[in-house]
Short mmCIF file of C-alpha atoms in Angstrom, two decimals:
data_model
loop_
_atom_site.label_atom_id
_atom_site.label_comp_id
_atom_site.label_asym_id
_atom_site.label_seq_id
_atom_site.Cartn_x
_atom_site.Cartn_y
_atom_site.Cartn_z
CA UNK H 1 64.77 -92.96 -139.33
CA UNK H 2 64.85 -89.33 -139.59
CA UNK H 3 62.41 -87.34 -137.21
CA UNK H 4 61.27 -83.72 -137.37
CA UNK H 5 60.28 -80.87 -135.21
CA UNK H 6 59.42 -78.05 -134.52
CA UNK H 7 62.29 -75.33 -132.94
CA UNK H 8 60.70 -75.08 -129.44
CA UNK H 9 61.62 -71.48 -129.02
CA UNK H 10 60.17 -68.36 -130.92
CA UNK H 11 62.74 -66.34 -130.61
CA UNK H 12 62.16 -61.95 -129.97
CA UNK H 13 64.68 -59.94 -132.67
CA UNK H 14 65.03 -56.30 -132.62
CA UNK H 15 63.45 -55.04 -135.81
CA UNK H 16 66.77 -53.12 -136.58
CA UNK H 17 69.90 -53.92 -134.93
CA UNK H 18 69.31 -51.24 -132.92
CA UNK H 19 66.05 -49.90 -133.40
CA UNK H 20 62.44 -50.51 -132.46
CA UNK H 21 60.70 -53.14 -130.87
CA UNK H 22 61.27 -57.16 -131.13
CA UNK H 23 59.34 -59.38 -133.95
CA UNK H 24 58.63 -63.00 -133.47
CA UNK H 25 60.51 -65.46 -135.76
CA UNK H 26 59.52 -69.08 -137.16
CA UNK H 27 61.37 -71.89 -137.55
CA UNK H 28 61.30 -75.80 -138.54
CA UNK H 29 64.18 -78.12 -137.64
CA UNK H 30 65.19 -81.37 -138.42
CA UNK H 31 67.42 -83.65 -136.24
CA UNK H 32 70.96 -82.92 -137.58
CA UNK H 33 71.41 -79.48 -136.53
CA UNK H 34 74.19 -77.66 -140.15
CA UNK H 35 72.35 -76.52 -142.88
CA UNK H 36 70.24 -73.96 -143.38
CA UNK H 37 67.76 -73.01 -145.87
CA UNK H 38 65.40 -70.32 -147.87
CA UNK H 39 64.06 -70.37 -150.63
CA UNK H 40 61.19 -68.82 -153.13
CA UNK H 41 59.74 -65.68 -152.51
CA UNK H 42 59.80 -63.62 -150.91
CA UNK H 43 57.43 -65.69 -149.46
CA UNK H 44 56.92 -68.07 -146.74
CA UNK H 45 59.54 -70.81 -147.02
CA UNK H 46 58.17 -73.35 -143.68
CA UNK H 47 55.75 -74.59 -146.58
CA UNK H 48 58.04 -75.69 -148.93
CA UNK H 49 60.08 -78.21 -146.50
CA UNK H 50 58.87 -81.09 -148.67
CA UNK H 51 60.44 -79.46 -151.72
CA UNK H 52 63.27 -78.92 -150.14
CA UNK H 53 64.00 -81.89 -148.87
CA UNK H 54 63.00 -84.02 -152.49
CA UNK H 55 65.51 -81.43 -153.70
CA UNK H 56 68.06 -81.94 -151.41
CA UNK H 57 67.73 -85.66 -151.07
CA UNK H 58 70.24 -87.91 -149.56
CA UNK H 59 72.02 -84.78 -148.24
CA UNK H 60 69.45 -84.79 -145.36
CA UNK H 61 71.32 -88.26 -144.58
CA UNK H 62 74.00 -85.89 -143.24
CA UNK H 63 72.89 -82.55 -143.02
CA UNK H 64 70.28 -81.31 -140.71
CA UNK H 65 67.52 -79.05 -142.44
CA UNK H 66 66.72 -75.92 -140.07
CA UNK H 67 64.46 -73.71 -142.29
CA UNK H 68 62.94 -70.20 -141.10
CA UNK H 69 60.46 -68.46 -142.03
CA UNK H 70 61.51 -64.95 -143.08
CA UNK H 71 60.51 -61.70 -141.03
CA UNK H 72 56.85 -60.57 -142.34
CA UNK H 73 55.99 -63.67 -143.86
CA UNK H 74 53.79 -66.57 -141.88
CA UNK H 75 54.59 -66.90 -138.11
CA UNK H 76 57.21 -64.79 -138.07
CA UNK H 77 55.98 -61.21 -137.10
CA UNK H 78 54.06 -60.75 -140.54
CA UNK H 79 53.03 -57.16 -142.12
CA UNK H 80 49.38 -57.70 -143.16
CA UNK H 81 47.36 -55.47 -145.39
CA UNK H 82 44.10 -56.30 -145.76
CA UNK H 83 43.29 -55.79 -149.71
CA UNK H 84 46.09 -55.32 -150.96
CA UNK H 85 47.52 -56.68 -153.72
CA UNK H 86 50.41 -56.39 -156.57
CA UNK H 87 48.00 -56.69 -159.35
CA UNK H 88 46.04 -53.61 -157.59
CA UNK H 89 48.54 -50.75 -157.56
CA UNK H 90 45.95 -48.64 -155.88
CA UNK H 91 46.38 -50.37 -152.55
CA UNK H 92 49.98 -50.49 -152.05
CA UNK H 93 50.31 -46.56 -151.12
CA UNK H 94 48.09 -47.23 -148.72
CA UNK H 95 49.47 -50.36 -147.52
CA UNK H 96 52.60 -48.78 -147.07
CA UNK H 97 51.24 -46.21 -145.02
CA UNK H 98 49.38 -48.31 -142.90
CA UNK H 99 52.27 -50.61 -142.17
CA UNK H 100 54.63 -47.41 -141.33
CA UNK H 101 58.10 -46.94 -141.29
CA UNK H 102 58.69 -49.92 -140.05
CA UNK H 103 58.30 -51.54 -143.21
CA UNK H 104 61.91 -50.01 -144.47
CA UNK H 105 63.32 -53.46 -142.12
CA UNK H 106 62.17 -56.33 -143.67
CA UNK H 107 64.57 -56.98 -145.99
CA UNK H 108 67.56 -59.38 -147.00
CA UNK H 109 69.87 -57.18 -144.41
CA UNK H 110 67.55 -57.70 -141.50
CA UNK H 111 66.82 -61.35 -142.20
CA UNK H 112 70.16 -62.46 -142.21
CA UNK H 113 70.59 -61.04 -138.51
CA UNK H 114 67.10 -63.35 -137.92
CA UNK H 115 68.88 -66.48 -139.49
CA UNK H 116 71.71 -65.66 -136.79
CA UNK H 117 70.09 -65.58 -133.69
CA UNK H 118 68.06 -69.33 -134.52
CA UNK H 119 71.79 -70.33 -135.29
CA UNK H 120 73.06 -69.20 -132.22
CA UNK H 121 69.93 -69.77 -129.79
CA UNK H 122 70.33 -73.81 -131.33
CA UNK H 123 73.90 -73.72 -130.16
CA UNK H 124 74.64 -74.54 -133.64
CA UNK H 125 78.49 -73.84 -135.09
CA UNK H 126 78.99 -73.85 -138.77
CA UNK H 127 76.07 -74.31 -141.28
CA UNK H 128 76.06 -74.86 -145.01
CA UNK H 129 73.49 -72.73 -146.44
CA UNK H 130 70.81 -73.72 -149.21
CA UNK H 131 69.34 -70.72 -150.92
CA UNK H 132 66.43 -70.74 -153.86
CA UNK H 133 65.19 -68.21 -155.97
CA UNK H 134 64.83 -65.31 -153.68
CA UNK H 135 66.61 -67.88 -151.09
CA UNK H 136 69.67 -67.10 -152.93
CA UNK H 137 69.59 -63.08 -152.12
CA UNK H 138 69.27 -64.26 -148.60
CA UNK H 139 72.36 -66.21 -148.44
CA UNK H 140 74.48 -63.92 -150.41
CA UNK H 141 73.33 -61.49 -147.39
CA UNK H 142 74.12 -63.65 -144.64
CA UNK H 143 77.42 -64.39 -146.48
CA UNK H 144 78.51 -61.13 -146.45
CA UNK H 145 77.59 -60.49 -142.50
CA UNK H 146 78.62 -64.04 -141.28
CA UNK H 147 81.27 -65.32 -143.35
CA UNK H 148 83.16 -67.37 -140.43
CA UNK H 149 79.47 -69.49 -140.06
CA UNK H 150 79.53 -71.01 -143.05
CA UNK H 151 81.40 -74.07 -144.69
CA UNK H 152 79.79 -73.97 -148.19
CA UNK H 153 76.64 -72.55 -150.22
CA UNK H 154 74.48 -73.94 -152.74
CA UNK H 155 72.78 -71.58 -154.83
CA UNK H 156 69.64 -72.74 -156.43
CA UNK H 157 68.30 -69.77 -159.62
CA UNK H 158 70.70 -67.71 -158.57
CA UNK H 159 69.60 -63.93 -157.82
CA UNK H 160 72.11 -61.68 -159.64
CA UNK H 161 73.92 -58.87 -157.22
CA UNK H 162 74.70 -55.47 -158.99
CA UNK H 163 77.91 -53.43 -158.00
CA UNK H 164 76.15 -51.22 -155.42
CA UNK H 165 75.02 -54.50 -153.49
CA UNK H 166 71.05 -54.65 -154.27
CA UNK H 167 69.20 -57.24 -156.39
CA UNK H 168 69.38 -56.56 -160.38
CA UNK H 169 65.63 -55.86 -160.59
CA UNK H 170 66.09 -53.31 -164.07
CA UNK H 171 66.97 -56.16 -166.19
CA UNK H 172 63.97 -58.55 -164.38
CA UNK H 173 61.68 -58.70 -167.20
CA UNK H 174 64.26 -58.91 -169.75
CA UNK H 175 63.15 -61.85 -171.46
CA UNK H 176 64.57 -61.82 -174.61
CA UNK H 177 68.27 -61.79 -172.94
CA UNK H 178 67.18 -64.72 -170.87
CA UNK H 179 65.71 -66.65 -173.94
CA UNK H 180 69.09 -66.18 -175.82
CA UNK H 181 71.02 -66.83 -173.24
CA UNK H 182 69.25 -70.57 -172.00
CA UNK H 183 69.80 -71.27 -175.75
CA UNK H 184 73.29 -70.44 -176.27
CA UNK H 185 74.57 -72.79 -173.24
CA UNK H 186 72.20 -75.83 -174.74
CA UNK H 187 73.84 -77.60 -178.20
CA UNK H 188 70.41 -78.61 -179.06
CA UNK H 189 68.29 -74.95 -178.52
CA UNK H 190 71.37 -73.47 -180.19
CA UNK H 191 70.67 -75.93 -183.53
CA UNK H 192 67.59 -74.36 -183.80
CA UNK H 193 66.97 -72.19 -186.39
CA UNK H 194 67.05 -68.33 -185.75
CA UNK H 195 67.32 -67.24 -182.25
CA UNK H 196 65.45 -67.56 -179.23
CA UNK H 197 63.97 -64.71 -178.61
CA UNK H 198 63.23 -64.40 -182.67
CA UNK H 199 61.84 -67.60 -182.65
CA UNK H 200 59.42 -65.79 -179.55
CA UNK H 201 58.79 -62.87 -181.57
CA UNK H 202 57.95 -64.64 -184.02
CA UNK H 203 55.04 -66.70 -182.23
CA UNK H 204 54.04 -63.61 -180.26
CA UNK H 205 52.97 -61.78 -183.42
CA UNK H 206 51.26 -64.73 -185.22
CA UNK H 207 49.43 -65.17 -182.17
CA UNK H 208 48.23 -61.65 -182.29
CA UNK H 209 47.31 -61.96 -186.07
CA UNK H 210 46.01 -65.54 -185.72
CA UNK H 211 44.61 -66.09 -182.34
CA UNK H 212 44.62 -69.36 -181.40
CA UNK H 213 41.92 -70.89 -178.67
CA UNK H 214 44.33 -73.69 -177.16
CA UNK H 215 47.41 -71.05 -176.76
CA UNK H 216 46.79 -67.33 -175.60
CA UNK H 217 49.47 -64.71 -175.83
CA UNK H 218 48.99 -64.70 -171.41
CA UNK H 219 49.85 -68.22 -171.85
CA UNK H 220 52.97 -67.72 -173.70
CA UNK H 221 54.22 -65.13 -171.69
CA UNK H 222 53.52 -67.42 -168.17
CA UNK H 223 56.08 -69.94 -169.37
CA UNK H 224 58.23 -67.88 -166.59
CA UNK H 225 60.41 -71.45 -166.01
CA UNK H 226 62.04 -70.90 -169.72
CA UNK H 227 64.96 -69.54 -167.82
CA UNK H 228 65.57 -72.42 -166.66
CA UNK H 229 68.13 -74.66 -168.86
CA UNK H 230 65.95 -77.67 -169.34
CA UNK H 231 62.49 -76.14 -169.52
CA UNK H 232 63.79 -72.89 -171.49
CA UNK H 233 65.21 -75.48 -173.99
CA UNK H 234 61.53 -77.59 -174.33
CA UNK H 235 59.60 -74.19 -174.18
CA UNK H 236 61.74 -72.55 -177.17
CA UNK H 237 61.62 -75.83 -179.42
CA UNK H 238 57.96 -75.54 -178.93
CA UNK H 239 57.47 -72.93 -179.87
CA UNK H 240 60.24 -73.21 -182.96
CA UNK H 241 57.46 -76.29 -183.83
CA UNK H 242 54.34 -73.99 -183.56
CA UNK H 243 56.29 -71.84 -186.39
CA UNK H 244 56.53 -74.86 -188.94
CA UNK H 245 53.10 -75.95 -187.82
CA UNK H 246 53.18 -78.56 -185.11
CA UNK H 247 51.20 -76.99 -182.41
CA UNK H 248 50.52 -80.08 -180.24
CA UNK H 249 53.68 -79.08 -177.85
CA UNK H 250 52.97 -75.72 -177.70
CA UNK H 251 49.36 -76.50 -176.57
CA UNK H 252 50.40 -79.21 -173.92
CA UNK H 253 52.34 -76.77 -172.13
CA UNK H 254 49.91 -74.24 -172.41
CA UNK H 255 47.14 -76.76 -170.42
CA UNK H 256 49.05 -76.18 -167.84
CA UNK H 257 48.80 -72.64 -167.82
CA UNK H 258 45.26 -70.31 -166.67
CA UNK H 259 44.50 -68.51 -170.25
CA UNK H 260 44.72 -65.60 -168.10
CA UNK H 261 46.10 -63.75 -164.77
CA UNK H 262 44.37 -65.24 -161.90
CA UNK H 263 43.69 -62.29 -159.21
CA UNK H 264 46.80 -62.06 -156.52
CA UNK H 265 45.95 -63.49 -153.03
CA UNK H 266 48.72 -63.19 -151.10
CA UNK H 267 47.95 -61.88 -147.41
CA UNK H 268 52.00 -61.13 -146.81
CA UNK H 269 51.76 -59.07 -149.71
CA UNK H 270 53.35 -56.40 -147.54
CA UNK H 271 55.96 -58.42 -146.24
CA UNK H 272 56.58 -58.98 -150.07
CA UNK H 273 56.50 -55.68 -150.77
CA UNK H 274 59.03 -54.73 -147.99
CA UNK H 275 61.99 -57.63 -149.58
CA UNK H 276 61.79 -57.02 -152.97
CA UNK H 277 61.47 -53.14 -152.61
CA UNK H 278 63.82 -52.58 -150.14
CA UNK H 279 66.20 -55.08 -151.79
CA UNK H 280 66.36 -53.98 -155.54
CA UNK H 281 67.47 -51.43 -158.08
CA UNK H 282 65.33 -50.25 -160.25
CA UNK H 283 64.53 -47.80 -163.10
CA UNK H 284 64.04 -45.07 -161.10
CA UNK H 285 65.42 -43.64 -158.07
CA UNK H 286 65.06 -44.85 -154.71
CA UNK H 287 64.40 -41.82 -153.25
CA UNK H 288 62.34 -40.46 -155.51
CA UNK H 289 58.71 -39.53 -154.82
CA UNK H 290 55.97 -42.18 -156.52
CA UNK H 291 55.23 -39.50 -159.30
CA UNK H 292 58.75 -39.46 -160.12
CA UNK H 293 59.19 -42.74 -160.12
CA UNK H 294 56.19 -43.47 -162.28
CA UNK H 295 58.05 -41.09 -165.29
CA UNK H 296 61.23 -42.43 -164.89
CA UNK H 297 59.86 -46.29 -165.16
CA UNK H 298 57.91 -45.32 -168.39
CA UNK H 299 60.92 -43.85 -169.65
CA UNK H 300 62.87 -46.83 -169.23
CA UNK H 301 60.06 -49.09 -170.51
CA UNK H 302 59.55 -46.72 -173.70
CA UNK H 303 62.98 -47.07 -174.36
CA UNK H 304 64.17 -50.61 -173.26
CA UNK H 305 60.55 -52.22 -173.67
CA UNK H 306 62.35 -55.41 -171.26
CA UNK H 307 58.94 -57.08 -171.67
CA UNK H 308 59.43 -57.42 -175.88
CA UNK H 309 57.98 -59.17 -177.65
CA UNK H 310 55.05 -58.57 -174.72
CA UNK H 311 53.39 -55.64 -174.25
CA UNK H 312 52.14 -54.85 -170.01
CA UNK H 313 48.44 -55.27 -171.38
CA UNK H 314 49.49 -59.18 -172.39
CA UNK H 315 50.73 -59.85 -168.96
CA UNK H 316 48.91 -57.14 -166.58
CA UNK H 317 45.64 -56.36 -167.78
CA UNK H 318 44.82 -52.77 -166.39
CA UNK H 319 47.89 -52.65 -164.34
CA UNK H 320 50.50 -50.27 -166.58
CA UNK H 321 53.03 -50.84 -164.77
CA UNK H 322 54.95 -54.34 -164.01
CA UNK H 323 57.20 -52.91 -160.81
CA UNK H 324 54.82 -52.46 -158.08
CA UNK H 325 57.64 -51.51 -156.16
CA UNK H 326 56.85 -47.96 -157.79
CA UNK H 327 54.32 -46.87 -154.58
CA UNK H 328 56.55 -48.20 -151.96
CA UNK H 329 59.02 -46.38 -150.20
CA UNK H 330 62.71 -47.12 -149.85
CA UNK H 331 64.13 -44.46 -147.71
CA UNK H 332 66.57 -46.93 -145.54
CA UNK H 333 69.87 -47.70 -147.69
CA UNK H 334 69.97 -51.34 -147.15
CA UNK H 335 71.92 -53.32 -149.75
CA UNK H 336 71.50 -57.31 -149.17
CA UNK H 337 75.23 -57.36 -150.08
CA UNK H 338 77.48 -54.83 -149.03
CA UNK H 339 79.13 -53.07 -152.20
CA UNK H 340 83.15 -54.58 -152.60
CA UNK H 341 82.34 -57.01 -149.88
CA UNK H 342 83.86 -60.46 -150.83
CA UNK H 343 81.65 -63.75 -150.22
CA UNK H 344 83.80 -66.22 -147.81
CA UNK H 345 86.36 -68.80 -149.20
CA UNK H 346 83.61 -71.45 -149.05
CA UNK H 347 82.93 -74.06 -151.41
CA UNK H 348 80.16 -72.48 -153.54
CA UNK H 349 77.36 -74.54 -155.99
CA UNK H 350 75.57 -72.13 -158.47
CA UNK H 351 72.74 -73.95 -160.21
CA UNK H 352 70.47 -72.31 -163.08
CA UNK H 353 72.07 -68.84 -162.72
CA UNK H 354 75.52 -66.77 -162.12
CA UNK H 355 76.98 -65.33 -158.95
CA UNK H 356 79.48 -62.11 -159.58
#
């Protein structure tokens, strides 16, 4: 029988390499002591074990499952902000103040330093590494530092990597492309008539000419999983049926679905804040004060509108803006993957994405 535990030590990292004072990091272990995962997120990933391990399955029969929780989330030395929230732009400048400069290190970079030192404190030699969602940014970013501690890597919705080594955040909301594109790779979404994201359009604007009280427009727009091949495929034909009037699939996915944004409660909001900010491009520049950034991001939007056939209002209600990241400073260069730096000749698994 497999047992679990707890990693007995809490290990003390610096909170850069060489810089500041040591954080406190989280960990769960398992009794075979070679793969490691992340995944979701940013966010805490010590709460997800069971989903990891009814994902990984009969792996565990032969891999260990050592999972940490990453800097400023749970356990692990987390940034707090009491208030704050992504759906309340307001707070984050002050967040970000509060939490200091210290909140330029809790990113991809730092983390996979964090994953390290539990690797090394176990005594543990080579590890395969399981990465989802966000997981995957953090494995492409201890890839790049630790290539000689790995022996393969399973991505799970695969985080794509632009050319100067940060997260491709400016395509994000592009949900059109991602429509079209789950449709092309299935035979049976491709059969349908039209395109994807026409057959979207489509529903979007008869849902704004004829409401409908068992489907919103929110509703529509939270069916974030139709990037995924299987789900993307059910969601679109849907949809396609809603057209030619057969709502009843449309509406059993939308029961599943709040008619409407439920208010953000996240208390690592700032440790959120710190990974996705510090590890993305964007639509504006980096460097740029919040003003700036503000102009350049409606520029982009204006001219790109990513969030067709939505409109922020659909989605965000009283937000404007859907990049948060807007009000929090990035002054620390600190691509998750190092631009021109190859991934290790590992046996690699990419599931419901790319890797470039």
């Amino acid at each position: 029988m497999r047992r679990q535990h707890r990693c007995p030590p809490r290990l003390g990292e610096p909170l850069l390499r060489t810089h500041f004072r040591g954080l406190r990091l989280d960990s769960g272990q398992g009794r075979r002591r070679d793969r490691g995962s992340q995944s979701r997120g940013p966010a805490q990933t010590l709460p997800t074990i069971p989903e990891i391990q009814r994902v990984l399955g009969p792996v565990l029969e032969h891999k260990n499952l050592l999972v940490m929780d990453p800097r400023g989330m749970g356990k692990s030395s987390p940034l707090l902000c009491q208030g704050a929230g992504i759906d309340k732009p307001e707070t984050i400048a002050a967040c970000a103040k509060s939490v200091g400069p210290r909140g330029a290190y809790f990113t991809a970079d730092q983390a996979s330093h964090d994953l390290d030192a539990i690797r090394r404190a176990l005594g543990v030699g080579k590890v395969s590494y399981y990465g989802n969602s966000y997981g995957t940014l953090y494995a492409q970013a201890y890839a790049a530092r630790y290539p000689g501690r790995l022996d393969a890597i399973f991505l799970d919705s695969s985080v794509i990597v632009d050319r100067d080594g940060y997260a491709s955040w400016e395509n994000y909301w592009s949900w059109r492309r991602q429509f079209d594109l789950v449709c092309e790779r299935s035979a049976a979404c491709d059969a349908l008539p039209g395109s994807a994201s026409g057959t979207w359009t489509r529903l979007v604007d008869r849902l704004r000419e004829q409401p409908d009280s068992e489907v919103s427009v929110f509703q529509t727009s939270a069916l974030k999983r139709m990037s995924e091949p299987v789900f993307g495929r059910e969601a679109t034909a849907a949809a396609n049926a809603y057209l030619r009037g057969d709502p009843a699939p449309l509406h059993r996915l939308a029961r599943l679905i709040p008619p409407t944004l439920p208010p953000a409660n996240d208390p690592y909001v700032a440790g959120y804040l710190g990974f996705r900010c510090g590890d993305g491009t964007f639509p504006f520049d980096r460097l740029a004060s919040a003003t700036e950034r503000q102009a350049q991001a409606k520029r982009y939007y204006e001219r790109v509108r990513p969030l067709a056939p939505y409109q922020i209002s659909d989605i965000f209600p009283g937000i404007g803006t859907v990049e948060p990241c807007i009000n929090w400073p990035t002054p620390r260069h600190s691509p998750p993957r190092p631009p021109e730096q190859a991934l290790p000749a590992v046996p690699v698994l990419v599931m419901a994405g790319s890797l470039t």
